[in-house]
Short mmCIF file of C-alpha atoms in Angstrom, two decimals:
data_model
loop_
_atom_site.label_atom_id
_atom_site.label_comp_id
_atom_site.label_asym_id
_atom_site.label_seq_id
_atom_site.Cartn_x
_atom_site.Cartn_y
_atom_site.Cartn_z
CA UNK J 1 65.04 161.14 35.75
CA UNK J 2 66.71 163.98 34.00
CA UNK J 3 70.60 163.64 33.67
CA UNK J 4 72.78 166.47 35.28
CA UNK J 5 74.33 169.09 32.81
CA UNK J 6 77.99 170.34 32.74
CA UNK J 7 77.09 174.07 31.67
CA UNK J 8 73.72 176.13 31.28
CA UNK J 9 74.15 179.25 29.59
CA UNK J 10 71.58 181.89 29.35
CA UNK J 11 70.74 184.63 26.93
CA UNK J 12 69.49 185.43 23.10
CA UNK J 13 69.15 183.05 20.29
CA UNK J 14 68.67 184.69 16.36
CA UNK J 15 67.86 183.67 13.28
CA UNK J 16 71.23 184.07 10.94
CA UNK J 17 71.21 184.29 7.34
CA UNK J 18 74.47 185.11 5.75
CA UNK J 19 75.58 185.86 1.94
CA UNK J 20 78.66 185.62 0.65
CA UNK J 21 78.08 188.96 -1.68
CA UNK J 22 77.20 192.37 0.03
CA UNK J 23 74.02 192.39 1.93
CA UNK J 24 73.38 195.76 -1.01
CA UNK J 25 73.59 192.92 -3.67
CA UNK J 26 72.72 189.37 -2.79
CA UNK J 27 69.23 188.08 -3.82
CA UNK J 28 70.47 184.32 -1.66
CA UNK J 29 70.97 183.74 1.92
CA UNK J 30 71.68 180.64 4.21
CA UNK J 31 69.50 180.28 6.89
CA UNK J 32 71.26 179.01 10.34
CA UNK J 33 71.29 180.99 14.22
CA UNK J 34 73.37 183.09 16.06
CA UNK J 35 73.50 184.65 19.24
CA UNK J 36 76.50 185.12 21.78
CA UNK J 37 75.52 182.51 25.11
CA UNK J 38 74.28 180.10 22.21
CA UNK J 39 77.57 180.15 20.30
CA UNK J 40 79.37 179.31 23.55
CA UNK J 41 76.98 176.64 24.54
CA UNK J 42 77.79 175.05 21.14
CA UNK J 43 81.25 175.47 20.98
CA UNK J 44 80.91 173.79 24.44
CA UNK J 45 78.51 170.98 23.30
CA UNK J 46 80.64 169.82 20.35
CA UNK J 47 83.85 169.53 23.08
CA UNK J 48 81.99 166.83 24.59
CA UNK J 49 79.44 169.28 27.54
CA UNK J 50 76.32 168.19 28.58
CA UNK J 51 74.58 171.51 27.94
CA UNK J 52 71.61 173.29 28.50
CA UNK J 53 70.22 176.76 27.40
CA UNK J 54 67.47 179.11 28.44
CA UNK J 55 65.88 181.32 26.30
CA UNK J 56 62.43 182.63 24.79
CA UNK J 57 61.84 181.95 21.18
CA UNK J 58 58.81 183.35 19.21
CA UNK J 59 55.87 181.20 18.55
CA UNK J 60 56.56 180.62 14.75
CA UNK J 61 57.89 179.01 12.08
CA UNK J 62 61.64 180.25 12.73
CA UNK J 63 61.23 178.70 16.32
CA UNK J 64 60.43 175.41 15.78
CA UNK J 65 63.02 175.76 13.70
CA UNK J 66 65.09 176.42 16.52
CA UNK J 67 63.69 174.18 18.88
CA UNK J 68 64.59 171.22 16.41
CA UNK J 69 67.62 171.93 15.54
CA UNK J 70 68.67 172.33 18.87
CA UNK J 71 67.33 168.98 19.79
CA UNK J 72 69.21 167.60 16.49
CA UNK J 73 72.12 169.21 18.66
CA UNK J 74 71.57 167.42 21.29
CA UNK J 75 71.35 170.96 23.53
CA UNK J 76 69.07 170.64 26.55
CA UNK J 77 66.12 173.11 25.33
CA UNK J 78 63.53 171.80 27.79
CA UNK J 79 63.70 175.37 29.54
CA UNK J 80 63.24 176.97 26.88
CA UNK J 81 59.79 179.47 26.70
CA UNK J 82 58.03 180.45 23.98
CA UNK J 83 56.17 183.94 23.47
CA UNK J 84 54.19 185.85 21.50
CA UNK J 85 57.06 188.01 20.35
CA UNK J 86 59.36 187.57 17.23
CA UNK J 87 62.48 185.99 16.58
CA UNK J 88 65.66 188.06 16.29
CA UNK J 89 67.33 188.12 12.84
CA UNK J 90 70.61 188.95 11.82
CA UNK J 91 72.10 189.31 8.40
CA UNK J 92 76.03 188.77 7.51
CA UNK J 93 77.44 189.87 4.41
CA UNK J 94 80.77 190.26 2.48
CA UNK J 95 80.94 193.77 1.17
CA UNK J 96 84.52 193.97 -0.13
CA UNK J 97 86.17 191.07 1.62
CA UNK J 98 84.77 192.77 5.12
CA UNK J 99 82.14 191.16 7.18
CA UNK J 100 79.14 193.21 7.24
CA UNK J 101 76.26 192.51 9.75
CA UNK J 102 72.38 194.25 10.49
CA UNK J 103 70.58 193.17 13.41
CA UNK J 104 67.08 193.24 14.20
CA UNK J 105 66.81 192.53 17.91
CA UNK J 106 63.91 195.08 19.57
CA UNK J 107 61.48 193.62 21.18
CA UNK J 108 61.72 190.57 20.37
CA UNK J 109 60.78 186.80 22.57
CA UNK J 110 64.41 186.67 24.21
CA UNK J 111 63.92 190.47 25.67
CA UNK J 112 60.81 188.92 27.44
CA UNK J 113 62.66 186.60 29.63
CA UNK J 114 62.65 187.33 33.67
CA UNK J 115 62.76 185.69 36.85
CA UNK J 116 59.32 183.79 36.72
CA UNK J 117 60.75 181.81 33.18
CA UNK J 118 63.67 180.19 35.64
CA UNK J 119 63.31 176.41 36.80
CA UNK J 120 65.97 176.93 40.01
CA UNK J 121 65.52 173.02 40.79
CA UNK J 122 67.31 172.70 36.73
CA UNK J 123 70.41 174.95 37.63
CA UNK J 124 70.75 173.28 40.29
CA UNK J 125 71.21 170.27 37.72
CA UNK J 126 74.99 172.06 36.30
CA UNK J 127 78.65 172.68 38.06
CA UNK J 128 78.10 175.90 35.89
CA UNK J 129 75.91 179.14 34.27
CA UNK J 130 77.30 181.54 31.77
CA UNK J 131 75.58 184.92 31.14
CA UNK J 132 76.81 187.87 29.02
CA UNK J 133 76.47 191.59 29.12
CA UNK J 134 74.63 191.01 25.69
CA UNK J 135 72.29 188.63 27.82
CA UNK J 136 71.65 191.51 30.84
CA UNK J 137 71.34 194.15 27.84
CA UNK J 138 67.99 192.59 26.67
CA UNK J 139 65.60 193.95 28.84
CA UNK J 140 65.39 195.08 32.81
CA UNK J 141 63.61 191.75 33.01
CA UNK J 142 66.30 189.86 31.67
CA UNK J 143 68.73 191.71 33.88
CA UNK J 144 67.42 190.80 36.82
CA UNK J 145 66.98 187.22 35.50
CA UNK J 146 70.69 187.13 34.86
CA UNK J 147 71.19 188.72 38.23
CA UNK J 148 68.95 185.83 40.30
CA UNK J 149 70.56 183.10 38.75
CA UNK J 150 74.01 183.75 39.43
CA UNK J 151 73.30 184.85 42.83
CA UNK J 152 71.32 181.61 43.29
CA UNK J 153 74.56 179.69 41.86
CA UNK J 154 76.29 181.25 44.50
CA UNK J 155 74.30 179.90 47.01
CA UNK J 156 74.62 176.56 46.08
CA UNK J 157 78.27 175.97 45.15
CA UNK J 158 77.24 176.36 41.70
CA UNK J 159 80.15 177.97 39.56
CA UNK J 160 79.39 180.66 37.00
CA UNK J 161 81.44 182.16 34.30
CA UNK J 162 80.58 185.27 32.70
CA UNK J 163 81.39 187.68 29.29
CA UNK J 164 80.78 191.48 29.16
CA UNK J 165 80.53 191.92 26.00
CA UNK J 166 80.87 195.43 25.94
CA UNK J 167 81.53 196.61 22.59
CA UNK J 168 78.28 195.12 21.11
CA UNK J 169 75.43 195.60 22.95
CA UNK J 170 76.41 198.65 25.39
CA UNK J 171 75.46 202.21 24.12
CA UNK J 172 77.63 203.37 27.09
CA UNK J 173 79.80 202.81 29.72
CA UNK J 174 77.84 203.24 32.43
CA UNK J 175 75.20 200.60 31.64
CA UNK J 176 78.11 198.41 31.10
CA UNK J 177 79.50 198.68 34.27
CA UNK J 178 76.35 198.79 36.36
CA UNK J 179 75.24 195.49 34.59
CA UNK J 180 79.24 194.26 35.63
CA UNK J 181 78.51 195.11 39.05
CA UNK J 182 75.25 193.70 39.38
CA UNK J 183 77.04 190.47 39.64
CA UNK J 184 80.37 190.77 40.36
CA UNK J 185 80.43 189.26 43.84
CA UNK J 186 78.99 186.38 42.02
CA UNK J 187 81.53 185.56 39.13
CA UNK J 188 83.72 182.65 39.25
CA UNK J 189 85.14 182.79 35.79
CA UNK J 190 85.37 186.04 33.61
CA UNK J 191 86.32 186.27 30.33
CA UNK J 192 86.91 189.53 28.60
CA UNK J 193 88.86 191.52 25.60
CA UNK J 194 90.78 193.91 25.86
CA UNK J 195 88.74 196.58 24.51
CA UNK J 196 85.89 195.82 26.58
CA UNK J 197 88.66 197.05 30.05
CA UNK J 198 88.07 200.09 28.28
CA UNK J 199 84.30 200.44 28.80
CA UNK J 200 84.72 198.74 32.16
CA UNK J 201 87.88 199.94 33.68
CA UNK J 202 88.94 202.79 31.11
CA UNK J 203 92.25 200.96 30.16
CA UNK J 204 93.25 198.23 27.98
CA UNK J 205 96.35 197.33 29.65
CA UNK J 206 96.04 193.21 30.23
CA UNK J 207 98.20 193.57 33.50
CA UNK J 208 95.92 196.98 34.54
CA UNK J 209 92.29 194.63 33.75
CA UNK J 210 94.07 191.07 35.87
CA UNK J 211 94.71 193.23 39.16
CA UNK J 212 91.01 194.91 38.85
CA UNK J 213 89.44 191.80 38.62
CA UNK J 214 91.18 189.95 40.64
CA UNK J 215 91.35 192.26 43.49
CA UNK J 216 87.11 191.94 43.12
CA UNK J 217 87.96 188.33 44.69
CA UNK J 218 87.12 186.74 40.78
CA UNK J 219 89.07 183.41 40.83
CA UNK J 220 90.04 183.09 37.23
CA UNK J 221 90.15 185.95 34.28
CA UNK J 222 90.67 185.21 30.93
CA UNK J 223 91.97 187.93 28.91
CA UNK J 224 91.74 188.17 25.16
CA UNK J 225 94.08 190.08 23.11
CA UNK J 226 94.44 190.28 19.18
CA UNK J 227 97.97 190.82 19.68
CA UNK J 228 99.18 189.64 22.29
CA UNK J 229 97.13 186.20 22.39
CA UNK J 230 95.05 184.94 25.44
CA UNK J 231 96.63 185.72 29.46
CA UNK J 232 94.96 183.64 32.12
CA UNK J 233 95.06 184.46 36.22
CA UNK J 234 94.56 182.14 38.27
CA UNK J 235 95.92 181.45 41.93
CA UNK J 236 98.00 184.27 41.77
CA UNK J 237 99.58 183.22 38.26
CA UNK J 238 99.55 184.66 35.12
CA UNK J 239 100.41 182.70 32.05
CA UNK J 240 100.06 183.63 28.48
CA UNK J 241 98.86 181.86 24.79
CA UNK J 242 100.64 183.56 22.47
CA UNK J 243 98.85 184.11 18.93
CA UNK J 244 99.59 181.70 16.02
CA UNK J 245 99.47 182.94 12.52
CA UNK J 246 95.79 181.95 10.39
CA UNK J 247 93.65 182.44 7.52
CA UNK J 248 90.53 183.79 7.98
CA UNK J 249 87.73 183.58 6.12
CA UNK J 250 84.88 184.71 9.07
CA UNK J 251 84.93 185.59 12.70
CA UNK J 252 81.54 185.74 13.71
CA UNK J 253 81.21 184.30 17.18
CA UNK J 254 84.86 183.64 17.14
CA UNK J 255 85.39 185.09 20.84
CA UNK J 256 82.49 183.24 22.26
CA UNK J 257 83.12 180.08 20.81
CA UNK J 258 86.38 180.35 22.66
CA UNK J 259 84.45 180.97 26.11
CA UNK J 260 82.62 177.54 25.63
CA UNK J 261 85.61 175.58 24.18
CA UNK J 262 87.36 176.49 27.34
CA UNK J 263 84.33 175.91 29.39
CA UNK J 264 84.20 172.67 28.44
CA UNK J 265 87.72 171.43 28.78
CA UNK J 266 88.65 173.21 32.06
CA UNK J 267 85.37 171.15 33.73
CA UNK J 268 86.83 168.00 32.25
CA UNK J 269 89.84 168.45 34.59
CA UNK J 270 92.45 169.96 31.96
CA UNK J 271 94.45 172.88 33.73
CA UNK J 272 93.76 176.47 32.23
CA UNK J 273 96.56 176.79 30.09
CA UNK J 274 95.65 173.00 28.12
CA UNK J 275 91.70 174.38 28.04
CA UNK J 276 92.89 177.58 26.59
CA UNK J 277 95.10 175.85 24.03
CA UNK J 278 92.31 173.76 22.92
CA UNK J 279 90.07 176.71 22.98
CA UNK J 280 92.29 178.91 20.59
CA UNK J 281 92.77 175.60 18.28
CA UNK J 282 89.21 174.88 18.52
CA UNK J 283 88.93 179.68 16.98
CA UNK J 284 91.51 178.32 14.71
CA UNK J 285 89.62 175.99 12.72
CA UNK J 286 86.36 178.08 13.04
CA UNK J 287 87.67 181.21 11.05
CA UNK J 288 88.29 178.89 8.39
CA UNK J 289 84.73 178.56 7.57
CA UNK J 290 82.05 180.75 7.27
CA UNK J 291 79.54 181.35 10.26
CA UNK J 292 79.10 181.77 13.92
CA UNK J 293 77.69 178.38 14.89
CA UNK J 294 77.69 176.22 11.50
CA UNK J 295 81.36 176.27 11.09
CA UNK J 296 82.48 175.22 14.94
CA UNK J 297 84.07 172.07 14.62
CA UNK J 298 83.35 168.86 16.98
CA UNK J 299 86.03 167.89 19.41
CA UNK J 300 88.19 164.88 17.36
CA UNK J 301 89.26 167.31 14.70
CA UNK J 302 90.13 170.66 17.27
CA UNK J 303 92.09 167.66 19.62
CA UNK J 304 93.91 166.51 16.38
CA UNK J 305 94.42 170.04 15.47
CA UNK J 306 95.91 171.24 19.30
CA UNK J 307 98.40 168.61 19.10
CA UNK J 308 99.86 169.56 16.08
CA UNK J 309 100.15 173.13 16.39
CA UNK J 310 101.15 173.10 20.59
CA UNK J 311 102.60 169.54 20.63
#
């Protein structure tokens, strides 16, 4: 019998390989993966989640590399199609101390998934499903897959969480905001920066992007700042996480990471605020290292970390 899962999150998984010279210059790369709903489920997985993900990968060589290194995980892959398509790639480089990135992501296995690649019986297996914009922006298919499962989590007490993601995969706002309210009704949790209110909701003000989002009837919203730190509603209270002073060294995946850190700790029981603080310890550490997925670290070392920067 197949055990229940904490958190299934759905979307885009890509090949990364990253250089620490300019992407102009290096002649080396390491080879790891990427994509937004996969960072989160990781960050998520390493907290201590039971986790599952769906996704297409191509039929090659780069995914059965996926598919074991997922299992090496220990993330639930048995959903998981393959196609005829390719993988995504993405390349990260360091031109001049600045992250540069180039993504190859048309047409590729993930932008294949719909409806028909959904096992309903295994979400009903979770207490939650995470989507992004970035997810919905694959394909119409995908969209409507997105769309499906959330309402079907609906329907059966089933939370869901959810990240626009504006800024990187919209080429305007109103695709962002149609895929937004595509599944609005059906959003539990959302989590979103402040310069993604500005695709949405045409502001940026974190008081301005709470009342529109709450007033929608969406229980919790997480709001993420680079200034001002993290602000969480929730039952008519706002609280904030002020920002702590850190080195970085790369913040790929940084902001989704967050989404699964806090995923994971506010279905343990922990209160917002704690799951947040573990969260932002959890970014912390991650910028510290190079990589979206490679450098999140496991859930001793954040926990050890939390305490001694929030006591």
């Amino acid at each position: 019998m197949e055990e229940n899962l904490d958190i299934i999150t759905i979307g885009e998984s890509l090949i990364e390989l990253s250089a620490a010279d300019s992407l102009k210059n290096s002649t080396c790369f390491d080879k790891y993966y990427g994509g937004d709903t996969l960072v989160t489920a990781i960050a998520a997985l390493r907290s201590g989640s039971r986790v599952g993900y769906i996704t297409k990968v191509g039929n090659d060589s780069f995914g059965e590399y996926l598919l074991d290194a997922w299992q090496s995980e220990g993330l639930d892959s048995s959903r998981v199609k393959l196609s005829t398509e390719q993988n995504g790639i993405y390349f990260v480089g360091n031109n001049d101390h600045k992250r540069e990135y180039r993504y190859y992501r048309q047409k590729t296995a993930a932008s294949t998934l719909c409806v028909n690649d959904i096992d309903f019986d295994y979400i009903k297996r979770t207490k939650l499903v995470y989507a992004t914009g970035f997810a919905q922006s694959l394909s119409l298919s995908a969209r409507e897959a997105v769309s499906k499962v959330f309402e079907f989590a609906k329907e059966n007490d089933i939370l869901t969480a959810y990240d626009p993601n504006c800024q990187k995969c919209f080429k305007n706002k109103d695709e962002a905001l149609e895929n937004f309210n595509l599944i609005r009704e059906y959003i539990d949790i959302m989590f979103i920066e402040t310069e993604d209110g500005m695709s949405l909701f045409d502001t940026e003000s974190i008081n301005m992007l709470i009342t529109k989002l709450s007033d929608l009837a969406i229980k919790t919203v997480v709001v993420k700042d680079k200034d001002k730190g993290v602000f969480i509603y929730e039952n008519n209270d706002t609280i904030n996480i002020p920002p702590l002073e850190y080195d970085i060294v790369d913040v790929t995946g940084v902001s989704n990471a967050f989404n699964g850190a806090f995923l994971s700790k506010y279905l343990d029981g922990e209160s917002a605020k704690n799951a947040a603080k573990y969260a932002d310890a959890l970014c912390l550490l991650q910028m510290q290292n190079m990589g979206a997925i490679k450098s999140i670290p496991y859930k001793d070392k954040v926990e050890e970390y939390c305490e001694k920067i929030y006591g």
